[in-house]
PDB file of C-alpha atoms and ligand atoms in Angstrom:
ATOM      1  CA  UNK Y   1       6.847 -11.841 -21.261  1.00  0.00           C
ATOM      2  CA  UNK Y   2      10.373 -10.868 -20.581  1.00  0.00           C
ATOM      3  CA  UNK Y   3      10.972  -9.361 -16.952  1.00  0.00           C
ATOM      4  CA  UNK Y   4      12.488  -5.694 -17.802  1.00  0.00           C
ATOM      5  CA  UNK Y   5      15.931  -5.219 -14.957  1.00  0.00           C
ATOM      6  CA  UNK Y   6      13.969  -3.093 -12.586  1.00  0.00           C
ATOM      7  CA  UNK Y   7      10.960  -3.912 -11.415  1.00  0.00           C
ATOM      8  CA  UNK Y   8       8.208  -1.565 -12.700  1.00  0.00           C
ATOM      9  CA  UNK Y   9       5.626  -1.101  -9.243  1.00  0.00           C
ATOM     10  CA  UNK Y  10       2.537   0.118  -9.947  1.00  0.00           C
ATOM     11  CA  UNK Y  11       1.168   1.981  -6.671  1.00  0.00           C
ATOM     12  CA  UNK Y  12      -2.355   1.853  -5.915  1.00  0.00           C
ATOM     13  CA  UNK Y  13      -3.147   4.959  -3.006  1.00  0.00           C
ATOM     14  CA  UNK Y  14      -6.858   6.642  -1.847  1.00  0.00           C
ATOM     15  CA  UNK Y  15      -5.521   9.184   0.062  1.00  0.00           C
ATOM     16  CA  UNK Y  16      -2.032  11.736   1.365  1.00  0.00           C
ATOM     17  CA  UNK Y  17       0.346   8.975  -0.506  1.00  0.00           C
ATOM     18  CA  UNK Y  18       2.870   9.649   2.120  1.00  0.00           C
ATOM     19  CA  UNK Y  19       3.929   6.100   2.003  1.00  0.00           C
ATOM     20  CA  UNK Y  20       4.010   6.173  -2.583  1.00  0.00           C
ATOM     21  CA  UNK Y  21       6.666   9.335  -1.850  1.00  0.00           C
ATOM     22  CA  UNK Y  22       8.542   6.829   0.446  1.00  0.00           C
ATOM     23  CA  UNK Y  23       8.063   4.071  -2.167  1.00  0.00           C
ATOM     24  CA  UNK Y  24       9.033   7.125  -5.047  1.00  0.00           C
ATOM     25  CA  UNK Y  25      12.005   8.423  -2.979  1.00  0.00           C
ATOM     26  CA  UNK Y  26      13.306   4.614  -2.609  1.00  0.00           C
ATOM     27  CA  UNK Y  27      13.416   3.334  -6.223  1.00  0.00           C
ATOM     28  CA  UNK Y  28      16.281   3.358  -8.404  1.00  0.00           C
ATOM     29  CA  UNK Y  29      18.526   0.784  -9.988  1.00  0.00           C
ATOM     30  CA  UNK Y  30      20.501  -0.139  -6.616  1.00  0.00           C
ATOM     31  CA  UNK Y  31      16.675  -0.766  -4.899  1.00  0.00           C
ATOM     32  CA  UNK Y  32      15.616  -2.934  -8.151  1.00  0.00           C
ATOM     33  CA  UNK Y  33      12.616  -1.551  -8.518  1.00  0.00           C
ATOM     34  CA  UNK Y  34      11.168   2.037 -10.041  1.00  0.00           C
ATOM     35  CA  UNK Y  35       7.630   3.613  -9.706  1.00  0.00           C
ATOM     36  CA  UNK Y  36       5.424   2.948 -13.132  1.00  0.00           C
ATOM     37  CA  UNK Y  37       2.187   4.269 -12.336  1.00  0.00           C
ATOM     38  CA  UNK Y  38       0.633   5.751  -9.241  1.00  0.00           C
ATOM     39  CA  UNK Y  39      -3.631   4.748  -9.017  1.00  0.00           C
ATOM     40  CA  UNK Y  40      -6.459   6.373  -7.099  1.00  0.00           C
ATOM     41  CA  UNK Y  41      -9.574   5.042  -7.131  1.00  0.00           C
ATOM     42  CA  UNK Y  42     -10.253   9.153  -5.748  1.00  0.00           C
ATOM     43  CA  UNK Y  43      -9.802  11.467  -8.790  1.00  0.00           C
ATOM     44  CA  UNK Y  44      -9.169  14.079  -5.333  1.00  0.00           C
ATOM     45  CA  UNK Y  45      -6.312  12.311  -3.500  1.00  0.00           C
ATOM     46  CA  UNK Y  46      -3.722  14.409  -2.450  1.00  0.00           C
ATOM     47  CA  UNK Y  47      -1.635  11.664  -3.441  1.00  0.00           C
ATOM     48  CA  UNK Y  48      -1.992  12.261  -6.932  1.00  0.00           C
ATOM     49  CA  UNK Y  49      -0.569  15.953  -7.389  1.00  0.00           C
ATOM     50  CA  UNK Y  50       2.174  14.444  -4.920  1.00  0.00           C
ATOM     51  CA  UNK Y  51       3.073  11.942  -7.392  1.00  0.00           C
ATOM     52  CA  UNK Y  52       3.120  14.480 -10.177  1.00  0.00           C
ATOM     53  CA  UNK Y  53       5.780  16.708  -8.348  1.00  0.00           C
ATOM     54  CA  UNK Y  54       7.712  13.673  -8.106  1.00  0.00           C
ATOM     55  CA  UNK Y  55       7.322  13.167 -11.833  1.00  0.00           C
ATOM     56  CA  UNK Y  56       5.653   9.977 -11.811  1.00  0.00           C
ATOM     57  CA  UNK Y  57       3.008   9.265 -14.108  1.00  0.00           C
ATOM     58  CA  UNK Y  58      -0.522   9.202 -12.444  1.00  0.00           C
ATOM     59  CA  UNK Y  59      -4.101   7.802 -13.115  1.00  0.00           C
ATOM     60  CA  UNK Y  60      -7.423   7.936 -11.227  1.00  0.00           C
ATOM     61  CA  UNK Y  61     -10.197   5.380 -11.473  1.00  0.00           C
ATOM     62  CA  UNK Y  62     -12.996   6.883  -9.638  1.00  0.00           C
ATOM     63  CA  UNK Y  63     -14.725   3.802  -8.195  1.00  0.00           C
ATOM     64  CA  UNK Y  64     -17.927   5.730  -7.890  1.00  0.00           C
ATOM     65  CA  UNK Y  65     -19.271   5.210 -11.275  1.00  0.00           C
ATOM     66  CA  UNK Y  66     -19.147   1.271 -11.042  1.00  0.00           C
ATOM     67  CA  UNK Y  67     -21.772   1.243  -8.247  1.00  0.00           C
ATOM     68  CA  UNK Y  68     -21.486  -1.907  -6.857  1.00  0.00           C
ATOM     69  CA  UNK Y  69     -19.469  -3.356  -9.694  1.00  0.00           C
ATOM     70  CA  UNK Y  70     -15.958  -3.737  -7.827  1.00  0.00           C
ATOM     71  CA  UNK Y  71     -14.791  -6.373 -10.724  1.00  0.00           C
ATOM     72  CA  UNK Y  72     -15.850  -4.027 -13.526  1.00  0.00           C
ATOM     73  CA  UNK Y  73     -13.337  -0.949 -11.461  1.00  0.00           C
ATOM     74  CA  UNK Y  74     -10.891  -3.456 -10.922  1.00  0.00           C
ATOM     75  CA  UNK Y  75     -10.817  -4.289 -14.341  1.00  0.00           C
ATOM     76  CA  UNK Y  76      -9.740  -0.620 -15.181  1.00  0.00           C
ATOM     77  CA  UNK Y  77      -7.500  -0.697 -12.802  1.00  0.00           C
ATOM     78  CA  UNK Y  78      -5.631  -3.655 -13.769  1.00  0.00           C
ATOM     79  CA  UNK Y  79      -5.615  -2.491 -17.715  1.00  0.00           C
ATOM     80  CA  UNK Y  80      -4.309   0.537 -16.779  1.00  0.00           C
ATOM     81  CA  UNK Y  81      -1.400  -1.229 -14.807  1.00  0.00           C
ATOM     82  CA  UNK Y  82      -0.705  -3.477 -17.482  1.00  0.00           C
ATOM     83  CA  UNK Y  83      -0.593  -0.271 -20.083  1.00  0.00           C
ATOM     84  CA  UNK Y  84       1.641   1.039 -17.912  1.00  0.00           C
ATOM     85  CA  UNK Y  85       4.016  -1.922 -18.456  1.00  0.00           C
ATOM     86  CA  UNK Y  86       3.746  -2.884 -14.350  1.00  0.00           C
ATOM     87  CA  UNK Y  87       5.276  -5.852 -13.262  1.00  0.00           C
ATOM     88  CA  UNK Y  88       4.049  -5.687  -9.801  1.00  0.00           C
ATOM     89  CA  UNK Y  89       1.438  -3.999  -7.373  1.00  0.00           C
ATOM     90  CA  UNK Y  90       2.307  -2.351  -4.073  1.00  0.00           C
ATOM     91  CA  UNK Y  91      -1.003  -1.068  -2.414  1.00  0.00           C
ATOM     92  CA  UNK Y  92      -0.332   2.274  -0.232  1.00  0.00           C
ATOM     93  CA  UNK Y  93      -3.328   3.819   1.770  1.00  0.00           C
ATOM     94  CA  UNK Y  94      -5.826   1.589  -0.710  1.00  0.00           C
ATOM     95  CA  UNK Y  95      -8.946   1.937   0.785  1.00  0.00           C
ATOM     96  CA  UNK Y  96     -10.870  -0.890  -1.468  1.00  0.00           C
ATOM     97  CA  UNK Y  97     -11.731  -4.430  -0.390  1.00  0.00           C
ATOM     98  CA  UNK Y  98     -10.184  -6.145  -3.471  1.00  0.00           C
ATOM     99  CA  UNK Y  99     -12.009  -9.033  -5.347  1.00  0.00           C
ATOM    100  CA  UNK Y 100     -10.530 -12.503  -6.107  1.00  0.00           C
ATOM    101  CA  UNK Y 101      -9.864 -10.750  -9.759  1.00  0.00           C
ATOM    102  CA  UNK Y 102      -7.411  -8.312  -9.201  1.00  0.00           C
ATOM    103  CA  UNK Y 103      -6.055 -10.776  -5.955  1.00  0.00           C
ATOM    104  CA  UNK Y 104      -5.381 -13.208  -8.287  1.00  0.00           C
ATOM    105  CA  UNK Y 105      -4.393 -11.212 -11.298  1.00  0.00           C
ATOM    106  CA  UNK Y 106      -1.463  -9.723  -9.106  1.00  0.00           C
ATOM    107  CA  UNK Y 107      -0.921 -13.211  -7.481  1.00  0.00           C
ATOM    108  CA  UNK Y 108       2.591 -13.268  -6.189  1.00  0.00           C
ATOM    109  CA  UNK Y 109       3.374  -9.946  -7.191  1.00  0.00           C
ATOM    110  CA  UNK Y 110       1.192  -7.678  -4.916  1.00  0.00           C
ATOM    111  CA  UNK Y 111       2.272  -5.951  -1.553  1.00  0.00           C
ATOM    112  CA  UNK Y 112       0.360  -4.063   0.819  1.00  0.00           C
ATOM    113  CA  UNK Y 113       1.549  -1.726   3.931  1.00  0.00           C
ATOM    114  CA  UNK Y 114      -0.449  -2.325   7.632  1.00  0.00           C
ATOM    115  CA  UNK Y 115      -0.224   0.231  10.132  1.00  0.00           C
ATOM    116  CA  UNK Y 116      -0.125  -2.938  13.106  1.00  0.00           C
ATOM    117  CA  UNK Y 117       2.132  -5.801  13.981  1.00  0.00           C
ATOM    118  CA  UNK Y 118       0.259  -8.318  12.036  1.00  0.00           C
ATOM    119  CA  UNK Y 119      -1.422 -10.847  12.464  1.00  0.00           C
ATOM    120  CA  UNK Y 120      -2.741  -8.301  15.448  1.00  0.00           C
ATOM    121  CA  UNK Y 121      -5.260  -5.843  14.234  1.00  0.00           C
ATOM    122  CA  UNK Y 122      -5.964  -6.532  10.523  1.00  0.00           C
ATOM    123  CA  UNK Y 123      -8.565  -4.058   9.658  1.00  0.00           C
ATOM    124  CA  UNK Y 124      -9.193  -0.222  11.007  1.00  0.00           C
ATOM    125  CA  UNK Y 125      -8.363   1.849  13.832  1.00  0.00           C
ATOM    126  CA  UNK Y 126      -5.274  -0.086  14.567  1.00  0.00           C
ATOM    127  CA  UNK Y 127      -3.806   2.865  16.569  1.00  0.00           C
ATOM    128  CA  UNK Y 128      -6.859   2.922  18.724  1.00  0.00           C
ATOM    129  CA  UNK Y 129      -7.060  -0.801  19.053  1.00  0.00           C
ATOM    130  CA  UNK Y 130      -3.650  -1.368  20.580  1.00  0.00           C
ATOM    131  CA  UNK Y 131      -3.538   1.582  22.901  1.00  0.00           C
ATOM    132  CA  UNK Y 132      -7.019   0.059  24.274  1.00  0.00           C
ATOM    133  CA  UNK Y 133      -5.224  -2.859  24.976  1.00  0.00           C
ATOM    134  CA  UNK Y 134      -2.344  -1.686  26.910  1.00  0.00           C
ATOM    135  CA  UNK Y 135       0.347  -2.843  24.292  1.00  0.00           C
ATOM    136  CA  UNK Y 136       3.830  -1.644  25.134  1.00  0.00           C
ATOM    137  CA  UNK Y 137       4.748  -1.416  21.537  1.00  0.00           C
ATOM    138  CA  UNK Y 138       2.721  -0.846  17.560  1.00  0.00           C
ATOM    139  CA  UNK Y 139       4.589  -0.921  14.402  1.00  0.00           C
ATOM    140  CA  UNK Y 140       3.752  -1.546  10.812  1.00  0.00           C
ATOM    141  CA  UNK Y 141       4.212  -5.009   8.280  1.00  0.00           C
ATOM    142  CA  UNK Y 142       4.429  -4.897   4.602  1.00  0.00           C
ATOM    143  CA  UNK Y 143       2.627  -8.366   3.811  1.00  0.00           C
ATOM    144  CA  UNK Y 144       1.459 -10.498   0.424  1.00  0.00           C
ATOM    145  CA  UNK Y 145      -2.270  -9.490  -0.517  1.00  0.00           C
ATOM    146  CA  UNK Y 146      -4.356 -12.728  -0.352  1.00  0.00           C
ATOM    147  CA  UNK Y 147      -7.776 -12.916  -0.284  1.00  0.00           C
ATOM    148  CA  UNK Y 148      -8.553 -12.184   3.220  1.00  0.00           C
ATOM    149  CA  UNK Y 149      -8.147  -8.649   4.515  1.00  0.00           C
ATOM    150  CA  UNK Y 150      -4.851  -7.898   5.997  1.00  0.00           C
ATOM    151  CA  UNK Y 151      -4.002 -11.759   6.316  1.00  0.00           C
ATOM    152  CA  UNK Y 152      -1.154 -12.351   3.450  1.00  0.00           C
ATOM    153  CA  UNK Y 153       1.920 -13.479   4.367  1.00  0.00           C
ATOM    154  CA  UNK Y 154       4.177 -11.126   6.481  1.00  0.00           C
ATOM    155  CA  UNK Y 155       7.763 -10.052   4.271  1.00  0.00           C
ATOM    156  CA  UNK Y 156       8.800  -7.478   6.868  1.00  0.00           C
ATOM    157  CA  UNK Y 157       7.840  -5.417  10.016  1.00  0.00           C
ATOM    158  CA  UNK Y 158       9.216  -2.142  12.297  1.00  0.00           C
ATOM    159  CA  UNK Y 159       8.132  -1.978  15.498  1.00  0.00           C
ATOM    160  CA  UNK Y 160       8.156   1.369  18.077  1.00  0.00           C
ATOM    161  CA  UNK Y 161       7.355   1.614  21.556  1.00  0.00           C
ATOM    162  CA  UNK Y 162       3.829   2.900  22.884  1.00  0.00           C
ATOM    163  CA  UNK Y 163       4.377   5.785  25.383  1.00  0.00           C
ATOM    164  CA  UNK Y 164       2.825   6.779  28.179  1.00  0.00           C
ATOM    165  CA  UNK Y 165       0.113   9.318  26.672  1.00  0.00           C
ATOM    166  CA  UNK Y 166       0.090   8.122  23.206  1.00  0.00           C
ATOM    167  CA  UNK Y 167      -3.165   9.132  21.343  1.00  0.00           C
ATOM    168  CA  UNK Y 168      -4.131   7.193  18.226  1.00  0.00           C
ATOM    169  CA  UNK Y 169      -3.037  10.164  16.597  1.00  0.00           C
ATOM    170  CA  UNK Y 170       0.525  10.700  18.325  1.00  0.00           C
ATOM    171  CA  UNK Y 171       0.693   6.841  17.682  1.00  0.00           C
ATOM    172  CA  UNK Y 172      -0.049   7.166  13.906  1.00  0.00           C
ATOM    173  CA  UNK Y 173       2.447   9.942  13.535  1.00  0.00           C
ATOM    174  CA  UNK Y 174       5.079   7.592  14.962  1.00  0.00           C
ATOM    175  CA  UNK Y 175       4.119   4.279  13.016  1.00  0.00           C
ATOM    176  CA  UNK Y 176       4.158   6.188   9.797  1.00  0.00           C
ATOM    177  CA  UNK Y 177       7.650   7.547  10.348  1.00  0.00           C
ATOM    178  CA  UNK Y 178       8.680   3.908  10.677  1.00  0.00           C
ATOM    179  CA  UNK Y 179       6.165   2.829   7.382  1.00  0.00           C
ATOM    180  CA  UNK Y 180       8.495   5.243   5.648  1.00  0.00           C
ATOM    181  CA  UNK Y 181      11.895   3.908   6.075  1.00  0.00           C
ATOM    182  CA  UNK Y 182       9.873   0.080   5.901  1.00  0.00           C
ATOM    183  CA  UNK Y 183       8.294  -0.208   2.624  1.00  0.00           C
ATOM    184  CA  UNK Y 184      11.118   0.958   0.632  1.00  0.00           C
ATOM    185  CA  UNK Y 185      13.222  -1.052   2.135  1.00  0.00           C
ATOM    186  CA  UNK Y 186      10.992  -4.368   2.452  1.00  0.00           C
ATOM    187  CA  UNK Y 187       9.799  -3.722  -1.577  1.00  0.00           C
ATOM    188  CA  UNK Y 188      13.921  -3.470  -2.453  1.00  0.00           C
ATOM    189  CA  UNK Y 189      14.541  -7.108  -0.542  1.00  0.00           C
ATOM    190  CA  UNK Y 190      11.427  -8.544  -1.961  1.00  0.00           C
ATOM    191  CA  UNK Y 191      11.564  -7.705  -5.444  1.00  0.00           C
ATOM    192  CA  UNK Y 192      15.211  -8.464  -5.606  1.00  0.00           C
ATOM    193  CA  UNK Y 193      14.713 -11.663  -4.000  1.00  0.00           C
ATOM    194  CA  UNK Y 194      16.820 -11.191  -0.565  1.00  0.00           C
TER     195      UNK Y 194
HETATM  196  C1  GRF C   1      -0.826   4.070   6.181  1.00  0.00           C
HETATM  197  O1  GRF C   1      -0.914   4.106   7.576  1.00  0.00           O
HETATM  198  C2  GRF C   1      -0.883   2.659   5.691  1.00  0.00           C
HETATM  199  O2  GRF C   1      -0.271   1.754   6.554  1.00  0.00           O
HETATM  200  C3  GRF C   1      -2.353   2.392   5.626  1.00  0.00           C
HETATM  201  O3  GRF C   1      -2.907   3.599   5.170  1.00  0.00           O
HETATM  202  C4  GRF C   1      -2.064   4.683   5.524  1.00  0.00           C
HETATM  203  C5  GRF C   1      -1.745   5.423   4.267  1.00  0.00           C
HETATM  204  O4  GRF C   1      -1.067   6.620   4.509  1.00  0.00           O
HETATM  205  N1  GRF C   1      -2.626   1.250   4.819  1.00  0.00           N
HETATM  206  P1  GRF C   1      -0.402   7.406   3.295  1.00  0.00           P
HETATM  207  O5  GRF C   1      -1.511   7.738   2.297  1.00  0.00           O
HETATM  208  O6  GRF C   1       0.654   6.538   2.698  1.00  0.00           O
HETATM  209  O7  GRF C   1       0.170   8.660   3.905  1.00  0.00           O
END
């Protein structure tokens, strides 16, 4: 297959999609890289009518239906990235354990946003977890998706102080400013190859 110029991302989200509009708001020729496709395994993610007012084409796979099938969702999911013409996957609020299909379908060529300083906290209730543990600062790392939850390769991280205070909420609100200007900016260098 020939590579097209820009990079076409096809962004998986579950939820808000905060983080796709950062992703959306960051493409262009200059970043290398342009929103194909935004997924939702929830046919009710906010997300998905955000994506729309940014004039980005949309899907939702509603997991539901496949029971316990994961493979036989994932399948969808990765048709409807190729029919899209995606050349890689950047996974935004996806809240799926992914199989060793689609891990190794994407191999190489799939990016995921954490709301910690990885490797501390992989999993949920980061916010919570490193208040509870008296860290001075949290941040947020845009890694490779491997098999293992949260453990891919690191490609970039923002960090911000924890204040006196802090809730897990007032935390997350803080973080998320600082996923915002990240992930753009991490996808551009990555895909581009700096
Ligand atoms: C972000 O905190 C991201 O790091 C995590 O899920 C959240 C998604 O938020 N993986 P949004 O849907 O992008 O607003």
């Amino acid at each position: 297959m020939t590579e097209p110029a820009v990079a076409r991302v096809g962004v998986l989200i579950s939820g808000q999609g905060s983080n796709m509009e950062a992703l959306v708001r960051g493409a262009g020729p200059v970043a290398g890289y342009e929103v194909a496709l935004v997924l939702s395994n929830r046919p009710d993610a906010s997300g998905l009518e955000r994506a729309r007012a940014l004039g980005v084409p949309t899907v939702a796979i509603d997991h539901r239906p496949f029971g316990k099938d994961r493979e036989a969702h994932e399948a969808q999911v990765h048709g409807a990235l190729l029919e899209a013409g995606c050349t890689h996957v950047a996974l935004a609020g996806y809240m799926r354990l992914l199989t060793p299909f689609l891990v190794e379908a994407w191999a190489g060529r799939m990016v995921n946003i954490h709301p910690s300083l990885l490797p501390l906290y992989p999993g949920l209730d980061t916010h919570r977890r490193a208040i509870e543990a008296g860290d001075a600062e949290a941040g947020c790392s845009v890694h490779m998706v491997t098999a293992g939850v949260d453990e891919g390769p690191v490609i970039a991280q923002a960090r911000v102080p924890i204040l006196p205070g802090d809730t897990p909420e007032s935390l997350s609100a803080r973080v998320l400013e600082a996923e915002h200007r990240l992930y753009p900016a991490a996808l551009s260098d990555w895909i581009s190859g700096r």
